[in-house]
PDB file of C-alpha atoms and ligand atoms in Angstrom:
ATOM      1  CA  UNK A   1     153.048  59.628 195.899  1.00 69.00           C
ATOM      2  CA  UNK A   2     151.705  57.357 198.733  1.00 93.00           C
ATOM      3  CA  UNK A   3     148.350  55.885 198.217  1.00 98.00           C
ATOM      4  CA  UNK A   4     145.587  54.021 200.655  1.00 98.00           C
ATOM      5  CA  UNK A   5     142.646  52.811 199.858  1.00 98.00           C
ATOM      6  CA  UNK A   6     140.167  51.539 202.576  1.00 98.00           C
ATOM      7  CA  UNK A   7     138.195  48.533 201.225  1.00 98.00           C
ATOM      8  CA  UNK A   8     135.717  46.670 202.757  1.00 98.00           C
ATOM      9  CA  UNK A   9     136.156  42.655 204.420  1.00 98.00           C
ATOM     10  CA  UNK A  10     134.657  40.406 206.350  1.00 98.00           C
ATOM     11  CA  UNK A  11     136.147  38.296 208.932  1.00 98.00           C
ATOM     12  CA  UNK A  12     139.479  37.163 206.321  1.00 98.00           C
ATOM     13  CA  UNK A  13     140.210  40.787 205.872  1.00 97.00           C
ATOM     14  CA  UNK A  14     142.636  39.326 202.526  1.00 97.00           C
ATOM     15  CA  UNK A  15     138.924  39.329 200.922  1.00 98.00           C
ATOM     16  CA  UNK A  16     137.537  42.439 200.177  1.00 98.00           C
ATOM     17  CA  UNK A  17     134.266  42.505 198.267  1.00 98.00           C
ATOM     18  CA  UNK A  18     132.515  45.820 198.331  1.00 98.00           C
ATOM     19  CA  UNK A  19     131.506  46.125 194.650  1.00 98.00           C
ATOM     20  CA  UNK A  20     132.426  50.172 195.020  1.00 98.00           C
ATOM     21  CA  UNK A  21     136.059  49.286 196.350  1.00 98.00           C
ATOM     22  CA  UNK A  22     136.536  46.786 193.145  1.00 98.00           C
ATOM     23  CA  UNK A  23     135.514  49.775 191.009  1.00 99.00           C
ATOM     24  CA  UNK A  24     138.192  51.872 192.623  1.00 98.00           C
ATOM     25  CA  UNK A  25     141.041  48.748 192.857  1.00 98.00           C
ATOM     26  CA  UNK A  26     140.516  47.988 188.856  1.00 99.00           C
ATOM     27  CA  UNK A  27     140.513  52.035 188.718  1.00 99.00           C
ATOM     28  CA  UNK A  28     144.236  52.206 190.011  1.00 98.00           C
ATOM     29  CA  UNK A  29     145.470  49.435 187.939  1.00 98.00           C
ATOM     30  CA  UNK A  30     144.384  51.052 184.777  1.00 98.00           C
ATOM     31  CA  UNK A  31     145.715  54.758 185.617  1.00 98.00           C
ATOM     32  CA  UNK A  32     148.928  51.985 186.470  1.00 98.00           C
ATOM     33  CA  UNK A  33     148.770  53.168 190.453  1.00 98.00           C
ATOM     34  CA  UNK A  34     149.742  50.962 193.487  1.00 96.00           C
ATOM     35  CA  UNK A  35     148.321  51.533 196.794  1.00 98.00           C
ATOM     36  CA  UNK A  36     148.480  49.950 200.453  1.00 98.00           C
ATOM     37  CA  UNK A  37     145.191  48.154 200.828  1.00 98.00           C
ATOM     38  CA  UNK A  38     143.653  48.771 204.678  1.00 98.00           C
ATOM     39  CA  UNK A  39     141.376  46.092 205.335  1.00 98.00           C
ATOM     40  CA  UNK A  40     138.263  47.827 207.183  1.00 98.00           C
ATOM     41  CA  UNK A  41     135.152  45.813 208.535  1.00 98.00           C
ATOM     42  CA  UNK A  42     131.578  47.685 208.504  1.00 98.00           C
ATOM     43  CA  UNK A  43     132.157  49.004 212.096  1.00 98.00           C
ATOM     44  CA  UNK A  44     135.163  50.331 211.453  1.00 98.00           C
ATOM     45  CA  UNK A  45     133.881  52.478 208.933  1.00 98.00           C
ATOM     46  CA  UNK A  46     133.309  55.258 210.928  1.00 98.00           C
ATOM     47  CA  UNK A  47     136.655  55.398 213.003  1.00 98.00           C
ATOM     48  CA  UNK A  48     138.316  55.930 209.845  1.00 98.00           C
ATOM     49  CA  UNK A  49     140.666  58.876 209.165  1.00 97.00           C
ATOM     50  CA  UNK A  50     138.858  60.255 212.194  1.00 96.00           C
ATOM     51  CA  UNK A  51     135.493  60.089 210.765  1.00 97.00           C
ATOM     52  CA  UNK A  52     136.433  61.362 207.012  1.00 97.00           C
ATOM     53  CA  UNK A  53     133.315  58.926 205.626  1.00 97.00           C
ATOM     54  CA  UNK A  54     130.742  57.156 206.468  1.00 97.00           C
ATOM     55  CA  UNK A  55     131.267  54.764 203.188  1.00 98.00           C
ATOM     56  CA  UNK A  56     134.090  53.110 201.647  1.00 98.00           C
ATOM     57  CA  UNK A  57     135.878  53.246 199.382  1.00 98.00           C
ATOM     58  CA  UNK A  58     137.813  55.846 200.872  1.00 98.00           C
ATOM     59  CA  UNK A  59     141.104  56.561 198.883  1.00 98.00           C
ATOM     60  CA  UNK A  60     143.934  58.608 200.897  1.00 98.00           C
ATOM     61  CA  UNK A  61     146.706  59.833 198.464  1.00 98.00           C
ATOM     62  CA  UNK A  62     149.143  61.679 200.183  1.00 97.00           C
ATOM     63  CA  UNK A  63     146.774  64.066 202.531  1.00 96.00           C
ATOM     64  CA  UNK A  64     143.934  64.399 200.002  1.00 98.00           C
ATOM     65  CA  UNK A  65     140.728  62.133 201.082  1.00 98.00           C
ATOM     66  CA  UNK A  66     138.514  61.093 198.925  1.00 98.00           C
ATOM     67  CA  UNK A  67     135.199  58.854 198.937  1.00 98.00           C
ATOM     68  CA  UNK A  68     132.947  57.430 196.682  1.00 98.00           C
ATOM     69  CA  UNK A  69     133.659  55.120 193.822  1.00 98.00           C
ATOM     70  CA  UNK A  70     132.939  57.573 190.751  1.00 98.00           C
ATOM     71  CA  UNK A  71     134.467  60.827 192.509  1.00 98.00           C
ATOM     72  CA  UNK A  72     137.488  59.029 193.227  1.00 98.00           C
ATOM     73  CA  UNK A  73     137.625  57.906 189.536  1.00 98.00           C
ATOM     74  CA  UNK A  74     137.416  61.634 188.471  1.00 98.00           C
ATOM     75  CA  UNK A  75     140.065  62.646 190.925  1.00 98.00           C
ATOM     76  CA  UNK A  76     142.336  60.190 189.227  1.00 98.00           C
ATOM     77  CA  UNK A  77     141.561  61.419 186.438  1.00 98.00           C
ATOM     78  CA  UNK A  78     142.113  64.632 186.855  1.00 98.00           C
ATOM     79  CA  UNK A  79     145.091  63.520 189.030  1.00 98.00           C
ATOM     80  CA  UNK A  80     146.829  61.411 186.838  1.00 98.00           C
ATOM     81  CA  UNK A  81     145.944  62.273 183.533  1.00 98.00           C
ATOM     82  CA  UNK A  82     149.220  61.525 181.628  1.00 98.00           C
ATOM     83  CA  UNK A  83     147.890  57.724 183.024  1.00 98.00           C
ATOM     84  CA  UNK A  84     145.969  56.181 180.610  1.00 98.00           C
ATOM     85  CA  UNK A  85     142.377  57.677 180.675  1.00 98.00           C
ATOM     86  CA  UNK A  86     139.679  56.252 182.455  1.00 98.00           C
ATOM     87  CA  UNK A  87     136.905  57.954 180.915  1.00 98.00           C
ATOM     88  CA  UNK A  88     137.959  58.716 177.313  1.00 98.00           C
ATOM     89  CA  UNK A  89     137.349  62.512 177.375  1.00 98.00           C
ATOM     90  CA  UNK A  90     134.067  64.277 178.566  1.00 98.00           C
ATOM     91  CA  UNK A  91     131.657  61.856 176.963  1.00 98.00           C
ATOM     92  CA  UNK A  92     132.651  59.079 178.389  1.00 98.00           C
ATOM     93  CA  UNK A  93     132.574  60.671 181.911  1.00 98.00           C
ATOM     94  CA  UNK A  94     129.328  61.817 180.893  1.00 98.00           C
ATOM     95  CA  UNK A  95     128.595  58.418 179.739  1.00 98.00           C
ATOM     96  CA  UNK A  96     129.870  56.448 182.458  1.00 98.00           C
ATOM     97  CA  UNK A  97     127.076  58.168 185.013  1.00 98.00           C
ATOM     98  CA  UNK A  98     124.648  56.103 182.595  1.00 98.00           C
ATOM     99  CA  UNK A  99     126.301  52.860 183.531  1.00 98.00           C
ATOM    100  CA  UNK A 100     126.450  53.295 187.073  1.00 98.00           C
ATOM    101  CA  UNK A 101     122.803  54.743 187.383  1.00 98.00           C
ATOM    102  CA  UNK A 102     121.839  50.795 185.211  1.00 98.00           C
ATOM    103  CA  UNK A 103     124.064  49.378 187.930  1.00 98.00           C
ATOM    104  CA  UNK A 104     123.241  50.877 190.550  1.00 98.00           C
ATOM    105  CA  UNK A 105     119.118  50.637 190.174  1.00 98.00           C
ATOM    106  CA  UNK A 106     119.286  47.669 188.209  1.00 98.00           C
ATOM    107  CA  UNK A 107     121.452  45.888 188.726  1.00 98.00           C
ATOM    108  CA  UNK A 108     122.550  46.296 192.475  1.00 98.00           C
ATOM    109  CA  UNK A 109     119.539  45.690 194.032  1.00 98.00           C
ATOM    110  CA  UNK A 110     118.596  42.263 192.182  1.00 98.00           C
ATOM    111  CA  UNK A 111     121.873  41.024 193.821  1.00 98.00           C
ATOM    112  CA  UNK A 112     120.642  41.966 197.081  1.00 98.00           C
ATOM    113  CA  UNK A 113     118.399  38.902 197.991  1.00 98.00           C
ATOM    114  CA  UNK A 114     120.858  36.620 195.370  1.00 98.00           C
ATOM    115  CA  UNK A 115     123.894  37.896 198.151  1.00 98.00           C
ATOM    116  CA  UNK A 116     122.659  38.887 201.437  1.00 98.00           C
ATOM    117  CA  UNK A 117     122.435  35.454 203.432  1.00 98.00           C
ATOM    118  CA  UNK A 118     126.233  34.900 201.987  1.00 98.00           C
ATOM    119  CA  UNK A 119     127.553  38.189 202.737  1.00 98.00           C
ATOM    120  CA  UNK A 120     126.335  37.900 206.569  1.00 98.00           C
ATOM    121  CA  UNK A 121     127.745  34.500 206.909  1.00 98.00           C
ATOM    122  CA  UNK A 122     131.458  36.037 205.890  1.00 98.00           C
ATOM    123  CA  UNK A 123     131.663  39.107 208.245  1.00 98.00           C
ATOM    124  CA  UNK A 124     133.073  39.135 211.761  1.00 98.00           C
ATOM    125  CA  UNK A 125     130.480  38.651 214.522  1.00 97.00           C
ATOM    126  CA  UNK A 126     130.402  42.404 215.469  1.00 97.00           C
ATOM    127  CA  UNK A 127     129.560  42.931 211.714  1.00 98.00           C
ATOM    128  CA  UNK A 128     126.717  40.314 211.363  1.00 98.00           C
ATOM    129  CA  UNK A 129     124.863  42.432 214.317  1.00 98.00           C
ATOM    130  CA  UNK A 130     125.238  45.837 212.375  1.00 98.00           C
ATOM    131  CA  UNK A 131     124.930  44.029 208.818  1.00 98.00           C
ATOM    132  CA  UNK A 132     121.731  42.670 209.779  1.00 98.00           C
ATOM    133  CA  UNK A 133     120.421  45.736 211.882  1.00 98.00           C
ATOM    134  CA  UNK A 134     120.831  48.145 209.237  1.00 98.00           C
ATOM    135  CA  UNK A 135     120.219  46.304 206.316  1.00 98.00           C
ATOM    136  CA  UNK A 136     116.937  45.061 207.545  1.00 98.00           C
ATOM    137  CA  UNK A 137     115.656  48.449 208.440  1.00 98.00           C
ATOM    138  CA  UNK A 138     116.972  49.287 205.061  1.00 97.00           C
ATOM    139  CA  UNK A 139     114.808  46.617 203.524  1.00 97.00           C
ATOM    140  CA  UNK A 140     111.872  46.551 205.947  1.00 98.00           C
ATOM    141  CA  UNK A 141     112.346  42.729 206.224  1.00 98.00           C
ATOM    142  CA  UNK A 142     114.455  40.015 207.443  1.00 98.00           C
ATOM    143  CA  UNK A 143     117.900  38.887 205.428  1.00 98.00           C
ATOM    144  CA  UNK A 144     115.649  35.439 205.331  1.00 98.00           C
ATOM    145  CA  UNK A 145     113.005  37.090 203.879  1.00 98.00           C
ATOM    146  CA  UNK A 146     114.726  38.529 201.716  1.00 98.00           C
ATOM    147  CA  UNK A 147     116.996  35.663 200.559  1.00 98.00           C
ATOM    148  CA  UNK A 148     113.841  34.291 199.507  1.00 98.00           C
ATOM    149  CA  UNK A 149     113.691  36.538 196.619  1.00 97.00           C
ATOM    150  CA  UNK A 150     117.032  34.498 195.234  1.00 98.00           C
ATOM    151  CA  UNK A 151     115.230  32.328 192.453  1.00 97.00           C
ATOM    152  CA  UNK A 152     113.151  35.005 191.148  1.00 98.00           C
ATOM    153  CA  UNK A 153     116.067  37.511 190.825  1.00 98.00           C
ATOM    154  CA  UNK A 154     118.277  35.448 188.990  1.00 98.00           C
ATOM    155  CA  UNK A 155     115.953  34.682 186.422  1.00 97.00           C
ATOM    156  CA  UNK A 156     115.400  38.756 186.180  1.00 98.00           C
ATOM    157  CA  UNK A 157     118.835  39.950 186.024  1.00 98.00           C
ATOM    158  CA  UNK A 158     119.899  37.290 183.467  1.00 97.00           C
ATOM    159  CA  UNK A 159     117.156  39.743 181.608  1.00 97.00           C
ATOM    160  CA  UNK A 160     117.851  42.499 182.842  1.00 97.00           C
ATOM    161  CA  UNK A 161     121.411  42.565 181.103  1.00 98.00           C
ATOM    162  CA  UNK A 162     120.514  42.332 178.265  1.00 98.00           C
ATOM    163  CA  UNK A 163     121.519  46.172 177.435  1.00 98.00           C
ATOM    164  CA  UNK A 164     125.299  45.013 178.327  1.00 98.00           C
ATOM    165  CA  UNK A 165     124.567  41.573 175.546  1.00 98.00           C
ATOM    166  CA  UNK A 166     123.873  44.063 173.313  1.00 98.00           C
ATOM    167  CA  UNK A 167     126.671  46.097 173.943  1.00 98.00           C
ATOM    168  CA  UNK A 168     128.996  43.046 173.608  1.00 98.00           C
ATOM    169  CA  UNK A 169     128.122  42.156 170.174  1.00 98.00           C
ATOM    170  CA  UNK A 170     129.371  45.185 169.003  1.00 98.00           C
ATOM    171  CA  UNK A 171     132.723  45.360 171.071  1.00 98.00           C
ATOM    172  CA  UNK A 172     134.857  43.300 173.748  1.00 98.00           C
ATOM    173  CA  UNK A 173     134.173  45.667 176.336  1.00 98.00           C
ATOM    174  CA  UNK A 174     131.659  48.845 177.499  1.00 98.00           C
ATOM    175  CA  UNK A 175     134.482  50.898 176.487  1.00 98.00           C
ATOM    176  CA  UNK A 176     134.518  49.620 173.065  1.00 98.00           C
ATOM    177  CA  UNK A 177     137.925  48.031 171.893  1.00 98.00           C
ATOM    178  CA  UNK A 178     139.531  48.747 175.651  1.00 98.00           C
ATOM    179  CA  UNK A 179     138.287  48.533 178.911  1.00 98.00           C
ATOM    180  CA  UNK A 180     137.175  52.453 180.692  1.00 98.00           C
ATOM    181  CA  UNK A 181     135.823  53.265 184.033  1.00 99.00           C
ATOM    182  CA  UNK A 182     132.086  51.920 182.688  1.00 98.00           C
ATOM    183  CA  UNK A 183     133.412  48.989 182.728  1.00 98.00           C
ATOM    184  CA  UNK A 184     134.900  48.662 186.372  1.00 99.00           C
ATOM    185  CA  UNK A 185     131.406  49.803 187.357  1.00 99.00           C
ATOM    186  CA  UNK A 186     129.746  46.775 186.434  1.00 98.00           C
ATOM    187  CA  UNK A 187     132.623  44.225 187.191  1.00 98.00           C
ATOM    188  CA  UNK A 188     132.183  45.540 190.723  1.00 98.00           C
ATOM    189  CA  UNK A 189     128.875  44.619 191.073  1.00 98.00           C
ATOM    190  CA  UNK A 190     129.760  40.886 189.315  1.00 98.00           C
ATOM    191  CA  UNK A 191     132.862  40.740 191.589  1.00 98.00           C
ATOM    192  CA  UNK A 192     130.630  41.376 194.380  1.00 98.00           C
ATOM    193  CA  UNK A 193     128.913  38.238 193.515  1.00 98.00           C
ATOM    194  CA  UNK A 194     131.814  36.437 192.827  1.00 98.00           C
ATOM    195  CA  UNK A 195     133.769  37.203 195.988  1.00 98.00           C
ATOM    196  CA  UNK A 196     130.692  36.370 198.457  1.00 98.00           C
ATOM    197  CA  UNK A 197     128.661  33.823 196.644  1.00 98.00           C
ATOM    198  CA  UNK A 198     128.610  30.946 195.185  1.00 98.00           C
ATOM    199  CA  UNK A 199     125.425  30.857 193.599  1.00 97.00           C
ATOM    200  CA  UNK A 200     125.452  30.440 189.672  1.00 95.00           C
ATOM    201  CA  UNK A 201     124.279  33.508 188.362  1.00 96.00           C
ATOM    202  CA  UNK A 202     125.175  33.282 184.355  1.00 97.00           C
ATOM    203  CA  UNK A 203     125.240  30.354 182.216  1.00 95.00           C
ATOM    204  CA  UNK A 204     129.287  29.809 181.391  1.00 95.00           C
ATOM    205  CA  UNK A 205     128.298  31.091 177.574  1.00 96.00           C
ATOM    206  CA  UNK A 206     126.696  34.053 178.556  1.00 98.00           C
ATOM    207  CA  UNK A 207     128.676  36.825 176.577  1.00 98.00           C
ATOM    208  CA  UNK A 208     128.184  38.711 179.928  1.00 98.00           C
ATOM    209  CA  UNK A 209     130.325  35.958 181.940  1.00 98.00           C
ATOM    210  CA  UNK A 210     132.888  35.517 178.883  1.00 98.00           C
ATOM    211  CA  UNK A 211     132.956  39.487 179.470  1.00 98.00           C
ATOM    212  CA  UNK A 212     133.210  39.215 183.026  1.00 98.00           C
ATOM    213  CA  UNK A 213     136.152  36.828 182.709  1.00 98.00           C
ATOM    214  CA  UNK A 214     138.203  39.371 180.422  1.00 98.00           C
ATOM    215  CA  UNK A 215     137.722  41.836 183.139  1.00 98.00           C
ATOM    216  CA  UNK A 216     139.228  39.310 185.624  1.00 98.00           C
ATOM    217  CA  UNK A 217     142.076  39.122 183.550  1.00 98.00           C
ATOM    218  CA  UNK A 218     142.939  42.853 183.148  1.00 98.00           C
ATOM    219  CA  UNK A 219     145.446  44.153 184.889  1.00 98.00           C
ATOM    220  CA  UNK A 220     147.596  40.932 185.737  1.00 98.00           C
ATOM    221  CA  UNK A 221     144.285  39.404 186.269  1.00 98.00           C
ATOM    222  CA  UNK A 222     143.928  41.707 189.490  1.00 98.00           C
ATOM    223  CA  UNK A 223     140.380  40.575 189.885  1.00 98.00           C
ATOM    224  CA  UNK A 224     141.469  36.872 190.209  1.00 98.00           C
ATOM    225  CA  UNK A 225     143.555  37.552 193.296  1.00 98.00           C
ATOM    226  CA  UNK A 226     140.870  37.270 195.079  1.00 98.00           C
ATOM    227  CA  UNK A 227     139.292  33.418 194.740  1.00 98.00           C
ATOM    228  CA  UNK A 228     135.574  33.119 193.928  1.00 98.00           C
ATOM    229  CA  UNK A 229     134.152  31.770 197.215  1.00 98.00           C
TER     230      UNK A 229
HETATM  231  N1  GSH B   1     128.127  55.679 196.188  1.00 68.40           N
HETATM  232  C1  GSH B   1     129.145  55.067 196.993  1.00 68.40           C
HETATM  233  C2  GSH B   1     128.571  53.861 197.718  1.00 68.40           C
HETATM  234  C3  GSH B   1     129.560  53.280 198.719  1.00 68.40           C
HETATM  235  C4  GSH B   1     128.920  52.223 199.615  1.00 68.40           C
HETATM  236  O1  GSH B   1     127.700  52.126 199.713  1.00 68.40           O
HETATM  237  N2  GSH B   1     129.787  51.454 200.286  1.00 68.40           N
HETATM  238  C5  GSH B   1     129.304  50.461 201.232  1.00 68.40           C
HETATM  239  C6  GSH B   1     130.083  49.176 201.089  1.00 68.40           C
HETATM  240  S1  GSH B   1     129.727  48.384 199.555  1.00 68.40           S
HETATM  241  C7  GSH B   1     129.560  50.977 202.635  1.00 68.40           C
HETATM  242  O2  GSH B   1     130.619  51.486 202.912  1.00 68.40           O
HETATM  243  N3  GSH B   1     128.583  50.834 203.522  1.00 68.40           N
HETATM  244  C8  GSH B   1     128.740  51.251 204.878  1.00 68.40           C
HETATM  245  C9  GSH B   1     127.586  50.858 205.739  1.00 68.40           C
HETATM  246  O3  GSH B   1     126.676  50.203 205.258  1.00 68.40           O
HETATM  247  O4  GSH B   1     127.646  51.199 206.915  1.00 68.40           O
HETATM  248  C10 GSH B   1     130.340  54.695 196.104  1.00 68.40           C
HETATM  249  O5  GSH B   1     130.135  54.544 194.880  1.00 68.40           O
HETATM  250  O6  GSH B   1     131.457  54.604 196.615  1.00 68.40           O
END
């Protein structure tokens, strides 16, 4: 079994930060899996395994390609599955699309103006020009403009996790007594954060940080071997 996975860096490709590619790394740990990490900027993206995606992650395990976060989690499942389970059985797959749909629509896009001035300032030169090309087109506004949005999205997405609070005072993780897959979704969006930013998102007590910090210890604390910036 030989396994690659493409992740994302900027211009110190020993950072990768793409919140989908920390999904996928925390993914491999779990199922117990080791693969050869390719650093990849955003313009390389579309040279890769002669033009297999236009998105990473991109996981290659012996000829099989796969892309996207969640499929790649089922194909490990499916895979792998004397590996400890991702998922849980069907509901929890089921369940999981729940959690990254919050993420993903809730989550993701507060980050945006918290991240976006940070995340630019990281990636190689030839990435800054597509970064802010196609993310301000995306956007319809400058990264400035859209950095100014910082204050008033931090005060919304300390509210807007409350759902995952809630969750926590019932169990130590999404998964309930052990981490799953839901769980990697919404570390990847925190790691995100962690790995481009240093802005102060959570108070220290928030039982979504003392969450967060479990997750960074998982897995020989996989998610710490990458220093906050
Ligand atoms: N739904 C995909 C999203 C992947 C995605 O958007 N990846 C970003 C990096 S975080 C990307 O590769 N973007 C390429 C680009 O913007 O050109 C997944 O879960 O893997």
């Amino acid at each position: 079994m030989s396994l690659t996975l493409y992740a994302l860096c900027g211009a110190d490709p020993a950072r990768p930060f793409s919140p989908h590619v920390w999904k996928v790394a925390m993914a491999l740990a779990h199922k117990g899996l080791s693969a050869q990490t390719v650093a990849v900027g955003f313009t390389d993206i579309p040279g890769i395994e002669a033009g297999a995606t236009k998105t990473v992650p991109l996981l290659k395990d012996g000829e099989t390609l796969v892309s996207d976060s969640f499929a790649i989690a089922r194909y490990l499942e499916e895979t792998y599955p004397d590996r400890p389970s991702l998922f849980g059985g069907p509901g929890g797959l089921a369940t999981a699309r729940l959690v990254e749909g919050w993420s993903q629509t809730q989550i993701h896009p507060l980050l945006t103006p918290i991240l976006i001035l940070d995340i630019h300032a990281m990636l190689a030169p030839i990435d800054q020009a597509y970064f802010r090309e196609s993310r301000e087109k995306r956007l319809g506004r400058t990264l400035e403009e859209a950095a100014a949005g910082a204050p008033a999205a931090i005060a919304d997405l300390r509210t807007r996790l409350e759902p995952l609070r809630h969750t926590l005072r019932h169990q130590p993780f999404i998964g309930g007594e052990t981490p799953l897959f839901a769980d990697y979704i919404v570390f990847g969006a925190l790691q995100w954060a962690r790995t481009t930013s240093k802005t102060e998102i959570l108070g220290a007590d928030d039982p979504v940080a003392l969450w967060f910090d479990r997750c960074l210890d998982l897995h020989g604390a996989l998610g710490r071997s990458v220093t906050a910036a």
